[in-house]
Every structure is written in C-alpha cells, then in structure tokens.
Coordinates of N, CA and C in Angstrom, one line a residue:
X1285 N 37.5 144.2 77.1 CA 37.8 143.9 75.8 C 36.5 143.9 74.9
X1286 N 35.4 143.2 75.5 CA 34.1 143.2 74.8 C 33.5 144.5 74.6
X1287 N 33.7 145.4 75.6 CA 33.2 146.8 75.5 C 33.9 147.5 74.4
X1288 N 35.2 147.3 74.1 CA 35.9 148.0 73.1 C 35.4 147.5 71.7
X1289 N 35.1 146.2 71.6 CA 34.5 145.7 70.3 C 33.2 146.3 70.0
X1290 N 32.4 146.4 71.1 CA 31.0 146.9 71.0 C 31.1 148.4 70.5
X1291 N 32.0 149.1 71.0 CA 32.2 150.6 70.7 C 32.7 150.7 69.2
X1292 N 33.6 149.8 68.8 CA 34.1 149.9 67.4 C 32.9 149.5 66.4
X1293 N 32.2 148.5 66.7 CA 31.1 148.1 65.9 C 30.0 149.2 65.8
X1294 N 29.7 149.8 66.9 CA 28.7 150.9 67.0 C 29.2 152.0 66.1
X1295 N 30.5 152.4 66.2 CA 31.1 153.5 65.4 C 31.0 153.2 63.9
X1296 N 31.3 152.0 63.5 CA 31.2 151.6 62.1 C 29.8 151.7 61.6
X1297 N 28.9 151.2 62.3 CA 27.5 151.2 61.9 C 27.0 152.7 61.8
X1298 N 27.4 153.5 62.8 CA 27.0 154.9 62.7 C 27.6 155.6 61.5
X1299 N 28.9 155.4 61.2 CA 29.5 156.0 60.0 C 28.8 155.5 58.7
X1300 N 28.5 154.2 58.6 CA 27.8 153.7 57.4 C 26.4 154.3 57.3
X1301 N 25.7 154.5 58.4 CA 24.4 155.1 58.4 C 24.4 156.6 57.9
X1302 N 25.4 157.3 58.3 CA 25.6 158.7 57.9 C 25.9 158.7 56.4
X1303 N 26.8 157.8 55.9 CA 27.1 157.8 54.5 C 25.9 157.5 53.6
X1304 N 25.2 156.5 54.0 CA 24.0 156.0 53.2 C 22.9 157.2 53.2
X1305 N 22.7 157.8 54.3 CA 21.8 158.9 54.4 C 22.2 160.1 53.5
X1306 N 23.5 160.4 53.5 CA 24.0 161.5 52.7 C 23.8 161.2 51.2
X1307 N 24.1 160.0 50.8 CA 24.0 159.6 49.4 C 22.5 159.7 49.0
X1308 N 21.6 159.2 49.9 CA 20.2 159.2 49.6 C 19.7 160.6 49.4
X1309 N 20.1 161.5 50.3 CA 19.6 162.9 50.3 C 20.2 163.6 49.0
X1310 N 21.4 163.3 48.7 CA 22.0 163.9 47.5 C 21.3 163.4 46.2
X1311 N 20.9 162.1 46.1 CA 20.2 161.7 44.9 C 18.8 162.3 44.9
X1312 N 18.2 162.4 46.0 CA 16.8 163.0 46.1 C 16.9 164.5 45.6
X1313 N 17.9 165.2 45.9 CA 18.0 166.6 45.6 C 18.1 166.7 44.0
X1314 N 18.8 165.8 43.4 CA 19.1 165.9 41.9 C 18.0 165.1 41.1
X1315 N 17.0 164.5 41.7 CA 16.0 163.8 41.0 C 15.2 164.7 40.1
X1316 N 15.0 164.3 38.8 CA 14.2 165.1 37.9 C 12.7 165.0 38.1
X1317 N 12.1 166.0 37.7 CA 10.6 166.0 37.7 C 10.0 166.0 36.3
X1318 N 8.9 165.4 36.1 CA 8.2 165.4 34.9 C 7.0 166.2 35.0
X1319 N 6.9 167.2 34.1 CA 5.7 168.0 34.2 C 5.0 168.0 32.9
X1320 N 3.8 168.4 32.8 CA 3.0 168.4 31.6 C 1.6 168.0 31.8
X1321 N 0.9 167.8 30.8 CA -0.5 167.4 30.9 C -0.7 166.0 30.4
X1322 N -1.7 165.3 31.0 CA -2.0 163.9 30.6 C -2.5 163.9 29.1
X1323 N -2.2 162.8 28.4 CA -2.6 162.7 27.0 C -2.9 161.2 26.7
X1324 N -3.7 161.0 25.7 CA -3.9 159.6 25.3 C -2.8 159.1 24.5
X1325 N -2.4 157.8 24.7 CA -1.4 157.2 23.9 C -1.9 156.0 23.2
X1326 N -1.6 155.9 22.0 CA -2.1 154.7 21.2 C -0.8 153.9 20.8
X1327 N -0.9 152.6 21.1 CA 0.2 151.7 20.7 C -0.4 150.5 20.0
X1328 N 0.3 150.1 19.0 CA 0.0 148.9 18.3 C 1.2 147.9 18.2
X1329 N 0.9 146.7 18.1 CA 2.0 145.7 18.0 C 2.3 145.4 16.5
X1330 N 3.5 145.0 16.3 CA 3.9 144.7 14.9 C 3.7 143.2 14.7
X1331 N 3.4 142.9 13.4 CA 3.2 141.5 13.1 C 4.5 141.0 12.5
X1332 N 5.0 139.9 13.1 CA 6.2 139.3 12.5 C 5.9 137.9 12.1
X1333 N 6.0 137.6 10.8 CA 5.6 136.3 10.2 C 6.6 135.2 10.5
X1334 N 6.1 134.0 10.4 CA 7.0 132.9 10.6 C 7.8 132.6 9.4
X1335 N 8.9 131.8 9.6 CA 9.8 131.4 8.5 C 9.7 129.9 8.4
X1336 N 9.5 129.4 7.2 CA 9.5 127.9 6.9 C 10.7 127.6 6.1
X1337 N 11.5 126.6 6.5 CA 12.7 126.1 5.7 C 12.4 124.7 5.3
X1338 N 12.5 124.5 4.0 CA 12.4 123.1 3.4 C 13.7 122.8 2.8
X1339 N 14.5 121.9 3.5 CA 15.8 121.5 3.1 C 15.9 120.7 1.8
X1340 N 14.8 120.3 1.3 CA 14.8 119.5 0.1 C 15.1 118.0 0.4
X1341 N 15.2 117.2 -0.7 CA 15.5 115.8 -0.5 C 17.0 115.6 -0.4
X1342 N 17.4 114.4 0.1 CA 18.8 114.1 0.2 C 19.4 113.8 -1.2
X1343 N 20.7 113.9 -1.3 CA 21.4 113.5 -2.5 C 21.2 112.0 -2.7
X1344 N 20.9 111.6 -3.9 CA 20.7 110.2 -4.2 C 21.9 109.4 -4.7
X1345 N 22.9 110.1 -5.3 CA 24.0 109.4 -5.8 C 25.3 109.8 -5.0
X1346 N 25.1 109.9 -3.7 CA 26.2 110.4 -2.9 C 27.1 109.4 -2.3
X1347 N 27.1 108.2 -2.8 CA 28.0 107.1 -2.4 C 28.9 106.7 -3.5
X1348 N 30.1 106.3 -3.2 CA 31.0 105.9 -4.3 C 31.3 107.0 -5.3
X1349 N 31.6 108.2 -4.7 CA 31.8 109.4 -5.6 C 33.1 109.2 -6.3
X1350 N 33.2 109.5 -7.6 CA 34.4 109.5 -8.4 C 34.5 110.8 -9.0
X1351 N 35.8 111.2 -9.5 CA 36.0 112.5 -10.2 C 35.0 112.5 -11.4
X1352 N 34.4 113.7 -11.5 CA 33.3 113.9 -12.6 C 31.9 113.9 -12.0
X1353 N 31.8 113.5 -10.7 CA 30.5 113.4 -10.0 C 30.0 114.8 -9.8
X1354 N 28.7 115.0 -10.0 CA 28.0 116.2 -9.6 C 26.5 115.9 -9.3
X1355 N 26.0 116.6 -8.3 CA 24.6 116.4 -8.0 C 24.0 117.7 -7.4
X1356 N 22.8 118.0 -7.7 CA 22.1 119.2 -7.3 C 20.9 118.9 -6.5
X1357 N 20.5 119.8 -5.6 CA 19.2 119.6 -4.9 C 18.6 121.1 -4.7
X1358 N 17.4 121.2 -4.5 CA 16.8 122.5 -4.3 C 16.3 122.5 -2.8
X1359 N 16.3 123.7 -2.3 CA 15.7 124.0 -1.0 C 15.0 125.3 -1.0
X1360 N 14.0 125.6 -0.2 CA 13.2 126.8 -0.2 C 13.1 127.4 1.2
X1361 N 12.9 128.8 1.1 CA 12.7 129.6 2.3 C 11.3 130.2 2.0
X1362 N 10.4 130.1 3.0 CA 9.1 130.8 2.9 C 8.9 131.7 4.1
X1363 N 8.6 133.0 3.9 CA 8.4 133.9 5.0 C 6.9 134.4 5.0
X1364 N 6.2 134.2 6.1 CA 4.9 134.7 6.2 C 4.8 136.2 6.2
X1365 N 3.6 136.7 6.0 CA 3.4 138.2 6.0 C 3.9 138.8 7.3
X1366 N 4.6 140.0 7.1 CA 5.3 140.6 8.3 C 5.3 142.1 8.1
X1367 N 5.2 142.8 9.3 CA 5.3 144.3 9.3 C 6.8 144.8 9.4
X1368 N 7.7 143.9 9.6 CA 9.1 144.3 9.7 C 10.0 143.4 8.9
X1369 N 11.2 143.9 8.5 CA 12.0 143.0 7.7 C 12.6 141.9 8.6
X1370 N 12.9 140.8 7.9 CA 13.4 139.6 8.6 C 14.6 139.1 7.8
X1371 N 15.6 138.7 8.5 CA 16.8 138.1 7.8 C 16.9 136.6 8.2
X1372 N 17.1 135.8 7.1 CA 17.2 134.4 7.3 C 18.5 134.0 6.8
X1373 N 19.2 133.1 7.5 CA 20.5 132.6 7.1 C 20.3 131.1 6.9
X1374 N 20.8 130.6 5.8 CA 20.8 129.1 5.6 C 22.3 128.8 5.7
X1375 N 22.5 127.8 6.6 CA 23.9 127.4 7.0 C 24.1 125.9 6.7
X1376 N 25.3 125.5 6.6 CA 25.6 124.1 6.5 C 26.8 123.8 7.4
X1377 N 26.5 122.9 8.4 CA 27.6 122.4 9.2 C 28.1 121.1 8.6
X1378 N 29.4 121.0 8.4 CA 29.9 119.8 7.7 C 31.3 119.4 8.2
X1379 N 31.6 118.2 7.8 CA 33.0 117.7 7.9 C 33.4 117.2 6.6
X1380 N 34.5 117.6 6.1 CA 34.9 117.3 4.7 C 36.3 116.8 4.6
X1381 N 36.5 115.7 4.0 CA 37.9 115.2 3.8 C 38.4 115.2 2.4
X1382 N 37.5 115.7 1.4 CA 37.9 115.7 0.0 C 38.3 117.1 -0.4
X1383 N 39.6 117.3 -0.7 CA 40.1 118.6 -1.0 C 39.6 119.2 -2.3
X1384 N 39.2 118.3 -3.2 CA 38.7 118.8 -4.6 C 37.2 119.0 -4.6
X1385 N 36.5 118.7 -3.6 CA 35.0 118.9 -3.6 C 34.6 120.3 -3.7
X1386 N 33.6 120.6 -4.5 CA 33.2 122.0 -4.7 C 31.7 122.1 -4.3
X1387 N 31.3 123.3 -3.9 CA 29.9 123.6 -3.5 C 29.5 125.0 -4.1
X1388 N 28.3 125.0 -4.6 CA 27.8 126.2 -5.2 C 26.3 126.3 -4.8
X1389 N 25.9 127.5 -4.4 CA 24.5 127.8 -4.2 C 24.0 128.9 -5.1
X1390 N 23.0 128.6 -5.9 CA 22.6 129.6 -6.9 C 21.4 130.3 -6.5
X1391 N 21.2 131.4 -7.2 CA 20.3 132.5 -7.0 C 20.9 133.6 -6.2
X1392 N 22.1 134.0 -6.7 CA 22.9 135.0 -6.0 C 22.1 136.3 -5.8
X1393 N 21.2 136.6 -6.7 CA 20.4 137.8 -6.7 C 19.5 137.8 -5.5
X1394 N 19.2 136.6 -4.9 CA 18.4 136.5 -3.7 C 19.2 136.1 -2.5
X1395 N 20.4 136.5 -2.4 CA 21.2 136.2 -1.1 C 22.0 135.0 -1.1
X1396 N 22.0 134.2 -2.1 CA 22.9 133.0 -2.1 C 24.3 133.4 -2.3
X1397 N 25.3 132.7 -1.7 CA 26.7 133.1 -1.7 C 27.4 132.6 -2.9
X1398 N 26.8 131.8 -3.8 CA 27.5 131.4 -5.0 C 28.5 130.3 -4.6
X1399 N 29.7 130.4 -5.1 CA 30.7 129.4 -4.8 C 31.1 129.4 -3.3
X1400 N 31.1 128.3 -2.6 CA 31.4 128.2 -1.2 C 32.8 127.5 -1.1
X1401 N 33.7 128.1 -0.4 CA 35.0 127.5 -0.2 C 34.9 126.5 1.0
X1402 N 35.1 125.2 0.7 CA 34.9 124.2 1.7 C 36.2 123.9 2.4
X1403 N 36.2 123.8 3.7 CA 37.4 123.5 4.5 C 37.5 121.9 4.4
X1404 N 38.7 121.4 4.1 CA 38.9 120.0 4.0 C 39.8 119.4 5.1
X1405 N 39.8 120.0 6.2 CA 40.6 119.6 7.4 C 40.0 118.5 8.1
X1406 N 38.8 118.0 7.7 CA 38.1 116.9 8.4 C 37.7 117.3 9.8
X1407 N 37.5 118.6 10.1 CA 37.0 119.0 11.4 C 35.6 119.7 11.1
X1408 N 34.7 119.7 12.1 CA 33.4 120.3 11.9 C 33.5 121.8 11.6
X1409 N 32.9 122.2 10.5 CA 32.9 123.6 10.1 C 31.5 124.0 9.8
X1410 N 31.2 125.3 9.9 CA 29.9 125.8 9.5 C 30.1 126.9 8.5
X1411 N 29.4 126.9 7.4 CA 29.4 127.9 6.3 C 28.1 128.5 6.1
X1412 N 28.0 129.8 5.8 CA 26.8 130.4 5.5 C 26.6 130.3 4.0
X1413 N 25.5 129.7 3.6 CA 25.2 129.5 2.1 C 24.3 130.6 1.6
X1414 N 23.3 131.1 2.4 CA 22.4 132.1 2.0 C 22.2 133.1 3.2
X1415 N 22.2 134.4 2.8 CA 21.9 135.5 3.7 C 20.8 136.3 3.0
X1416 N 19.6 136.2 3.4 CA 18.5 136.9 2.7 C 17.7 137.7 3.7
X1417 N 17.5 139.0 3.4 CA 16.7 139.9 4.2 C 15.4 140.1 3.4
X1418 N 14.3 139.7 4.0 CA 13.0 139.9 3.4 C 12.4 141.2 3.8
X1419 N 11.9 142.0 2.9 CA 11.2 143.2 3.2 C 9.9 143.0 3.8
X1420 N 9.3 144.0 4.5 CA 8.0 143.8 5.1 C 7.0 143.6 3.9
X1421 N 6.0 142.7 4.1 CA 5.1 142.4 3.0 C 3.8 141.8 3.6
X1422 N 2.8 142.0 2.8 CA 1.5 141.4 3.2 C 1.2 140.1 2.6
X1423 N 2.2 139.6 1.8 CA 2.1 138.3 1.1 C 3.2 137.4 1.6
X1424 N 2.9 136.1 1.4 CA 4.0 135.1 1.7 C 5.1 135.2 0.6
X1425 N 6.3 135.2 1.0 CA 7.4 135.3 0.1 C 8.2 134.0 0.1
X1426 N 8.4 133.4 -1.0 CA 9.1 132.1 -1.1 C 10.2 132.2 -2.2
X1427 N 11.4 131.7 -1.8 CA 12.5 131.7 -2.7 C 13.1 130.3 -2.8
X1428 N 13.4 129.8 -3.9 CA 14.0 128.5 -4.1 C 15.4 128.7 -4.5
X1429 N 16.3 127.9 -3.9 CA 17.7 127.9 -4.2 C 18.2 126.5 -4.7
X1430 N 19.3 126.5 -5.4 CA 19.8 125.2 -5.8 C 21.2 125.0 -5.3
X1431 N 21.4 123.9 -4.6 CA 22.8 123.6 -4.0 C 23.4 122.5 -4.9
X1432 N 24.6 122.8 -5.4 CA 25.2 121.8 -6.3 C 26.6 121.5 -5.7
X1433 N 26.8 120.2 -5.5 CA 28.0 119.6 -5.0 C 28.7 118.9 -6.1
X1434 N 30.0 118.9 -6.2 CA 30.7 118.3 -7.3 C 32.1 117.9 -6.9
X1435 N 32.6 116.8 -7.5 CA 34.0 116.4 -7.5 C 34.5 116.4 -8.9
X1436 N 34.9 117.6 -9.3 CA 35.3 117.7 -10.8 C 36.5 116.9 -11.2
X1437 N 36.5 116.5 -12.4 CA 37.7 115.9 -13.0 C 38.7 116.9 -13.3
X1438 N 39.9 116.9 -12.6 CA 40.9 117.9 -12.7 C 42.0 117.6 -13.7
X1439 N 42.0 116.3 -14.2 CA 43.1 115.9 -15.1 C 44.4 115.6 -14.4
X1440 N 44.4 115.7 -13.1 CA 45.6 115.5 -12.3 C 45.3 114.4 -11.2
X1441 N 46.3 113.9 -10.6 CA 46.1 112.9 -9.5 C 45.2 113.4 -8.4
X1442 N 44.1 112.7 -8.1 CA 43.2 113.1 -7.1 C 43.1 112.0 -6.0
X1443 N 44.2 111.3 -5.8 CA 44.2 110.3 -4.8 C 43.9 110.8 -3.4
X1444 N 44.2 112.1 -3.1 CA 43.9 112.6 -1.7 C 42.5 112.5 -1.3
X1445 N 41.6 112.4 -2.3 CA 40.1 112.3 -2.0 C 39.7 110.9 -1.9
X1446 N 40.5 109.9 -2.2 CA 40.1 108.5 -2.1 C 39.8 108.1 -0.6
X1447 N 38.7 107.4 -0.4 CA 38.4 106.9 0.9 C 37.9 108.0 1.9
X1448 N 37.8 109.2 1.4 CA 37.4 110.3 2.3 C 35.9 110.5 2.2
X1449 N 35.3 111.2 3.2 CA 33.9 111.4 3.3 C 33.6 112.9 3.5
X1450 N 32.4 113.2 3.0 CA 31.8 114.5 3.3 C 30.5 114.3 4.0
X1451 N 30.3 114.9 5.2 CA 29.0 114.8 5.9 C 28.5 116.2 6.3
X1452 N 27.3 116.5 5.8 CA 26.8 117.9 6.1 C 25.4 117.9 6.5
X1453 N 25.0 119.0 7.2 CA 23.7 119.2 7.7 C 23.3 120.6 7.3
X1454 N 22.2 120.7 6.5 CA 21.7 122.0 6.0 C 20.6 122.5 7.0
X1455 N 20.7 123.7 7.4 CA 19.7 124.3 8.3 C 19.5 125.8 8.2
X1456 N 18.5 126.3 8.7 CA 18.2 127.8 8.6 C 18.1 128.4 10.0
X1457 N 18.5 129.6 10.1 CA 18.4 130.4 11.4 C 17.8 131.7 11.0
X1458 N 17.0 132.2 11.9 CA 16.3 133.5 11.8 C 17.1 134.6 12.4
X1459 N 17.7 135.5 11.6 CA 18.4 136.7 12.1 C 19.6 136.4 12.9
X1460 N 20.4 135.4 12.7 CA 21.6 135.2 13.5 C 22.7 134.8 12.6
X1461 N 23.7 135.7 12.4 CA 24.8 135.4 11.5 C 25.9 134.6 12.2
X1462 N 25.9 134.6 13.5 CA 27.0 134.0 14.3 C 27.2 132.5 13.8
X1463 N 28.5 132.2 13.7 CA 28.9 130.8 13.3 C 29.4 130.1 14.5

C-alpha cells in the first residue's frame, strides 16, 4: 500500500515538473528583445507646492439662533509655487436639525459652489463647498472665500427648527473629491 502511494506521488511530481518546464520554455521562446544603442537620459523632478487652509474664526453669534439670523466668516486657501496643477476641495462635515437653515459660499468664479443644499435629517453629512484647481505657477496663489449661514424669516411657522442644532466642521483636502 505504501509503495502505491509513493508511485502516485512520484507520478504527480513528474507531471507537474513537465508542465512547469513546458510553460517556462514557451515563455522564454516568446520573450522580446530590446535592441539599439545606449543614450544619455535626462530626468528632472517636478515641484509640487504645499497647500495651506485657514478655516477662519468661529461664528460668534451662533447660539440662540432665531429667524432672521445670519452670520458670515471668511476662509482662505493658499497654494505654494508648483510645476503642476493642484486641486483643493473645501468640505464641511455637519449634522443639521434645522430645515430652514441656509448656507452659501461666495466667489463662485474661483470654485465656490454658491448655495449649498443642507441635509436636515440630523445625520452626519459631508458637503463640498469649494472645488478649485490651481494652475502651475511660480507665485503663491491665495483665494479668500466667504461662508454665510442664515436662518431666514419665512413669514410662516418655523417651529420645526426650535430646539434643533447645527454642528459643522470645515476642512480642506488636496485632490480628493470622495465624500
């Protein structure tokens, strides 16, 4: 019985060796050759500048909000000199319980999204406020944006916003649109 196992194992090993050798020889036959003359190659690295995000100061009147409330703040993006274009996304992760709350980011000509539709389901959500691609430049490029939050007076019953909160975090990402 042990002799039979030995023969079977030896046969399997032999068959595998033949298959591996055949495949190796086949690949060796079809391997390409590179021909030509040696030459000098010059390579340089590209300079990619850093990105600085200043989220600005906190809202100062953001407690006891009533219809008619509005407040604005500024934030800036600065991009160091770079040999390639760079895309910066300013995002806001927030939880919102006020259905009438509005959000606007100005300087649409420089990638701001303008009016932002806020989700009021009181679950954490992320919104893109700015998507700006900076062209290659030898100078520092700085853009200032204005974020305005408001609870406008609608002239109708706004009791759904009573006792609710908005909690948000403003941040920037370099070249990543994923939410």
